[in-house]
Amino acid sequence: MDSPQILQFVDRAVWAKTGKHLNNLQRGIIAGILKRQRYADVAETYDYSSQHVKKASHELLQMLSEVFGEQVKKSNLESVLERHINQTITTLGNNNTFKDSNKISYINNCPYPSTPTPDKSQPETADLQEQNKNPTKIETIDKLRQFGLSDKQIAEALDIPLELVKHVDLEE
């Protein structure tokens, strides 16, 4: 999962708990921590003093501690986010409709996202079309996309054909 997807996840979690979105500086602080930047580097990027960024970071980490229900520090932010993203994915997939929902067990924090190869080996059948009408699956696929998962990752997590996941996008 790359930085914009992680920031989107954090923003949604903060919104759900506080009713407020992350501001640009907060997003920059999170991205900077994940890239192991110094506060001075983030301050320079956003045209603030290092002290202001350090104070804003402290307040942000306190807020994230409340949002995620565990102490969040600069040194453990990445592992806390990884744990909560994986927990969300597993929770979404633990619906009785799906089996083997915990196939996604890590987050790839690589700066170079992989490009999925289309799977042309599975033709769309009437059975796939019928499966696609299940509103729970459609909602779950949409939710997983909001968390930044690729269609291929969603298909693996939900143990459904890739073409089914792609077809959900076409119907909307």
mmCIF file of C-alpha atoms in Angstrom:
data_model
loop_
_atom_site.group_PDB
_atom_site.id
_atom_site.type_symbol
_atom_site.label_atom_id
_atom_site.label_comp_id
_atom_site.label_asym_id
_atom_site.label_seq_id
_atom_site.Cartn_x
_atom_site.Cartn_y
_atom_site.Cartn_z
ATOM 1 C CA MET A 1 0.000 0.000 0.000
ATOM 2 C CA ASP A 2 1.510 3.327 -0.901
ATOM 3 C CA SER A 3 1.492 6.590 1.016
ATOM 4 C CA PRO A 4 -1.692 8.129 -0.509
ATOM 5 C CA GLN A 5 -3.635 4.971 0.334
ATOM 6 C CA ILE A 6 -2.284 4.927 3.880
ATOM 7 C CA LEU A 7 -3.142 8.602 4.295
ATOM 8 C CA GLN A 8 -6.656 7.909 3.021
ATOM 9 C CA PHE A 9 -7.046 5.100 5.577
ATOM 10 C CA VAL A 10 -5.821 7.332 8.425
ATOM 11 C CA ASP A 11 -8.050 10.201 7.298
ATOM 12 C CA ARG A 12 -11.100 7.901 7.279
ATOM 13 C CA ALA A 13 -10.228 6.555 10.732
ATOM 14 C CA VAL A 14 -9.775 10.083 12.104
ATOM 15 C CA TRP A 15 -13.022 11.214 10.460
ATOM 16 C CA ALA A 16 -14.921 8.256 11.942
ATOM 17 C CA LYS A 17 -13.652 9.046 15.454
ATOM 18 C CA THR A 18 -13.521 12.870 15.451
ATOM 19 C CA GLY A 19 -15.668 14.094 12.567
ATOM 20 C CA LYS A 20 -12.650 16.008 11.250
ATOM 21 C CA HIS A 21 -10.309 15.325 8.344
ATOM 22 C CA LEU A 22 -6.530 15.525 8.436
ATOM 23 C CA ASN A 23 -5.121 18.861 7.312
ATOM 24 C CA ASN A 24 -2.231 19.181 4.858
ATOM 25 C CA LEU A 25 0.405 19.498 7.560
ATOM 26 C CA GLN A 26 -0.890 16.428 9.405
ATOM 27 C CA ARG A 27 -0.849 14.448 6.165
ATOM 28 C CA GLY A 28 2.690 15.694 5.519
ATOM 29 C CA ILE A 29 3.807 14.693 9.011
ATOM 30 C CA ILE A 30 2.435 11.160 8.598
ATOM 31 C CA ALA A 31 4.017 10.821 5.153
ATOM 32 C CA GLY A 32 7.278 12.228 6.503
ATOM 33 C CA ILE A 33 7.342 9.798 9.435
ATOM 34 C CA LEU A 34 6.689 6.880 7.091
ATOM 35 C CA LYS A 35 9.531 8.079 4.835
ATOM 36 C CA ARG A 36 11.740 8.514 7.919
ATOM 37 C CA GLN A 37 12.155 12.236 7.318
ATOM 38 C CA ARG A 38 13.222 14.678 10.006
ATOM 39 C CA TYR A 39 10.823 17.327 11.260
ATOM 40 C CA ALA A 40 13.091 19.937 9.646
ATOM 41 C CA ASP A 41 12.490 18.345 6.236
ATOM 42 C CA VAL A 42 8.712 18.357 6.716
ATOM 43 C CA ALA A 43 8.884 21.932 8.014
ATOM 44 C CA GLU A 44 10.770 23.042 4.936
ATOM 45 C CA THR A 45 8.280 21.348 2.612
ATOM 46 C CA TYR A 46 5.278 23.009 4.273
ATOM 47 C CA ASP A 47 6.994 26.317 5.106
ATOM 48 C CA TYR A 48 6.693 26.018 8.890
ATOM 49 C CA SER A 49 9.305 26.147 11.632
ATOM 50 C CA SER A 50 10.710 22.868 12.895
ATOM 51 C CA GLN A 51 9.278 23.644 16.335
ATOM 52 C CA HIS A 52 5.787 24.122 14.882
ATOM 53 C CA VAL A 53 5.997 20.815 13.004
ATOM 54 C CA LYS A 54 7.309 19.039 16.114
ATOM 55 C CA LYS A 55 4.427 20.413 18.215
ATOM 56 C CA ALA A 56 1.868 19.563 15.515
ATOM 57 C CA SER A 57 3.363 16.070 15.276
ATOM 58 C CA HIS A 58 3.050 15.541 19.013
ATOM 59 C CA GLU A 59 -0.614 16.596 18.920
ATOM 60 C CA LEU A 60 -1.261 14.412 15.866
ATOM 61 C CA LEU A 61 0.308 11.336 17.472
ATOM 62 C CA GLN A 62 -1.801 11.895 20.607
ATOM 63 C CA MET A 63 -4.925 12.111 18.446
ATOM 64 C CA LEU A 64 -3.958 8.950 16.543
ATOM 65 C CA SER A 65 -3.423 7.188 19.885
ATOM 66 C CA GLU A 66 -7.039 7.976 20.770
ATOM 67 C CA VAL A 67 -8.306 7.020 17.305
ATOM 68 C CA PHE A 68 -6.534 3.646 17.233
ATOM 69 C CA GLY A 69 -6.840 2.863 20.952
ATOM 70 C CA GLU A 70 -3.128 2.353 21.528
ATOM 71 C CA GLN A 71 -0.109 4.557 22.056
ATOM 72 C CA VAL A 72 1.166 5.887 18.734
ATOM 73 C CA LYS A 73 4.678 7.293 18.559
ATOM 74 C CA LYS A 74 6.916 8.335 15.706
ATOM 75 C CA SER A 75 8.837 5.085 16.175
ATOM 76 C CA ASN A 76 5.784 2.791 15.944
ATOM 77 C CA LEU A 77 3.425 4.659 13.601
ATOM 78 C CA GLU A 78 4.101 2.355 10.653
ATOM 79 C CA SER A 79 3.451 -0.845 12.620
ATOM 80 C CA VAL A 80 0.288 0.579 14.236
ATOM 81 C CA LEU A 81 -1.103 1.557 10.835
ATOM 82 C CA GLU A 82 -0.156 -1.784 9.296
ATOM 83 C CA ARG A 83 -1.887 -3.638 12.129
ATOM 84 C CA HIS A 84 -5.084 -1.576 11.884
ATOM 85 C CA ILE A 85 -5.249 -1.736 8.096
ATOM 86 C CA ASN A 86 -4.821 -5.511 8.200
ATOM 87 C CA GLN A 87 -7.411 -5.764 10.975
ATOM 88 C CA THR A 88 -9.869 -3.754 8.871
ATOM 89 C CA ILE A 89 -9.263 -5.932 5.834
ATOM 90 C CA THR A 90 -9.725 -9.102 7.875
ATOM 91 C CA THR A 91 -12.867 -7.742 9.542
ATOM 92 C CA LEU A 92 -14.377 -6.818 6.187
ATOM 93 C CA GLY A 93 -13.560 -10.226 4.767
ATOM 94 C CA ASN A 94 -14.767 -12.221 7.782
ATOM 95 C CA ASN A 95 -18.272 -12.182 6.440
ATOM 96 C CA ASN A 96 -19.844 -15.654 6.121
ATOM 97 C CA THR A 97 -20.163 -15.050 2.388
ATOM 98 C CA PHE A 98 -16.397 -15.274 1.973
ATOM 99 C CA LYS A 99 -13.829 -17.873 2.875
ATOM 100 C CA ASP A 100 -10.072 -17.532 3.326
ATOM 101 C CA SER A 101 -10.497 -13.801 3.878
ATOM 102 C CA ASN A 102 -7.182 -13.372 5.627
ATOM 103 C CA LYS A 103 -5.031 -13.983 2.553
ATOM 104 C CA ILE A 104 -3.769 -10.397 2.691
ATOM 105 C CA SER A 105 -1.505 -10.453 5.701
ATOM 106 C CA TYR A 106 0.894 -7.584 5.081
ATOM 107 C CA ILE A 107 1.194 -4.147 3.544
ATOM 108 C CA ASN A 108 3.775 -3.522 0.874
ATOM 109 C CA ASN A 109 5.141 -0.102 1.688
ATOM 110 C CA CYS A 110 7.240 -0.102 -1.475
ATOM 111 C CA PRO A 111 7.363 3.288 -3.205
ATOM 112 C CA TYR A 112 6.877 1.581 -6.570
ATOM 113 C CA PRO A 113 3.369 0.121 -6.798
ATOM 114 C CA SER A 114 3.030 -3.081 -8.742
ATOM 115 C CA THR A 115 0.924 -3.100 -11.860
ATOM 116 C CA PRO A 116 -1.545 -5.966 -11.878
ATOM 117 C CA THR A 117 -1.667 -8.154 -14.955
ATOM 118 C CA PRO A 118 -5.183 -8.682 -16.281
ATOM 119 C CA ASP A 119 -6.385 -12.257 -15.809
ATOM 120 C CA LYS A 120 -7.937 -13.301 -19.115
ATOM 121 C CA SER A 121 -7.973 -16.988 -18.188
ATOM 122 C CA GLN A 122 -11.395 -16.921 -16.554
ATOM 123 C CA PRO A 123 -14.307 -16.137 -18.854
ATOM 124 C CA GLU A 124 -17.374 -14.522 -17.382
ATOM 125 C CA THR A 125 -20.130 -17.046 -16.904
ATOM 126 C CA ALA A 126 -23.738 -16.907 -15.790
ATOM 127 C CA ASP A 127 -22.508 -18.147 -12.405
ATOM 128 C CA LEU A 128 -20.175 -15.139 -12.104
ATOM 129 C CA GLN A 129 -22.963 -12.816 -13.099
ATOM 130 C CA GLU A 130 -25.169 -14.330 -10.404
ATOM 131 C CA GLN A 131 -22.428 -14.019 -7.772
ATOM 132 C CA ASN A 132 -21.971 -10.404 -8.752
ATOM 133 C CA LYS A 133 -25.535 -9.579 -7.791
ATOM 134 C CA ASN A 134 -24.806 -10.322 -4.126
ATOM 135 C CA PRO A 135 -24.989 -6.833 -2.526
ATOM 136 C CA THR A 136 -22.752 -7.836 0.388
ATOM 137 C CA LYS A 137 -19.929 -8.745 -1.972
ATOM 138 C CA ILE A 138 -20.400 -5.554 -3.965
ATOM 139 C CA GLU A 139 -20.311 -3.441 -0.789
ATOM 140 C CA THR A 140 -17.225 -5.273 0.456
ATOM 141 C CA ILE A 141 -15.440 -4.863 -2.876
ATOM 142 C CA ASP A 142 -16.227 -1.136 -2.842
ATOM 143 C CA LYS A 143 -15.026 -0.833 0.766
ATOM 144 C CA LEU A 144 -11.758 -2.640 0.034
ATOM 145 C CA ARG A 145 -11.181 -0.335 -2.948
ATOM 146 C CA GLN A 146 -11.643 2.633 -0.627
ATOM 147 C CA PHE A 147 -8.837 1.215 1.511
ATOM 148 C CA GLY A 148 -6.645 1.242 -1.585
ATOM 149 C CA LEU A 149 -6.509 -2.437 -2.444
ATOM 150 C CA SER A 150 -6.072 -3.394 -6.056
ATOM 151 C CA ASP A 151 -8.658 -5.562 -7.805
ATOM 152 C CA LYS A 152 -6.213 -8.464 -7.717
ATOM 153 C CA GLN A 153 -5.711 -8.098 -3.946
ATOM 154 C CA ILE A 154 -9.480 -7.908 -3.427
ATOM 155 C CA ALA A 155 -10.046 -11.045 -5.497
ATOM 156 C CA GLU A 156 -7.418 -12.903 -3.454
ATOM 157 C CA ALA A 157 -8.755 -11.643 -0.115
ATOM 158 C CA LEU A 158 -12.342 -12.583 -0.930
ATOM 159 C CA ASP A 159 -11.413 -15.767 -2.813
ATOM 160 C CA ILE A 160 -13.409 -14.732 -5.871
ATOM 161 C CA PRO A 161 -12.384 -14.478 -9.533
ATOM 162 C CA LEU A 162 -10.608 -11.308 -10.606
ATOM 163 C CA GLU A 163 -13.106 -10.833 -13.428
ATOM 164 C CA LEU A 164 -15.919 -10.662 -10.870
ATOM 165 C CA VAL A 165 -14.164 -7.854 -9.014
ATOM 166 C CA LYS A 166 -13.553 -5.980 -12.269
ATOM 167 C CA HIS A 167 -17.167 -6.490 -13.314
ATOM 168 C CA VAL A 168 -18.433 -4.780 -10.142
ATOM 169 C CA ASP A 169 -16.679 -1.627 -11.297
ATOM 170 C CA LEU A 170 -18.365 -1.805 -14.693
ATOM 171 C CA GLU A 171 -21.870 -1.963 -13.235
ATOM 172 C CA GLU A 172 -21.567 1.255 -11.247
#
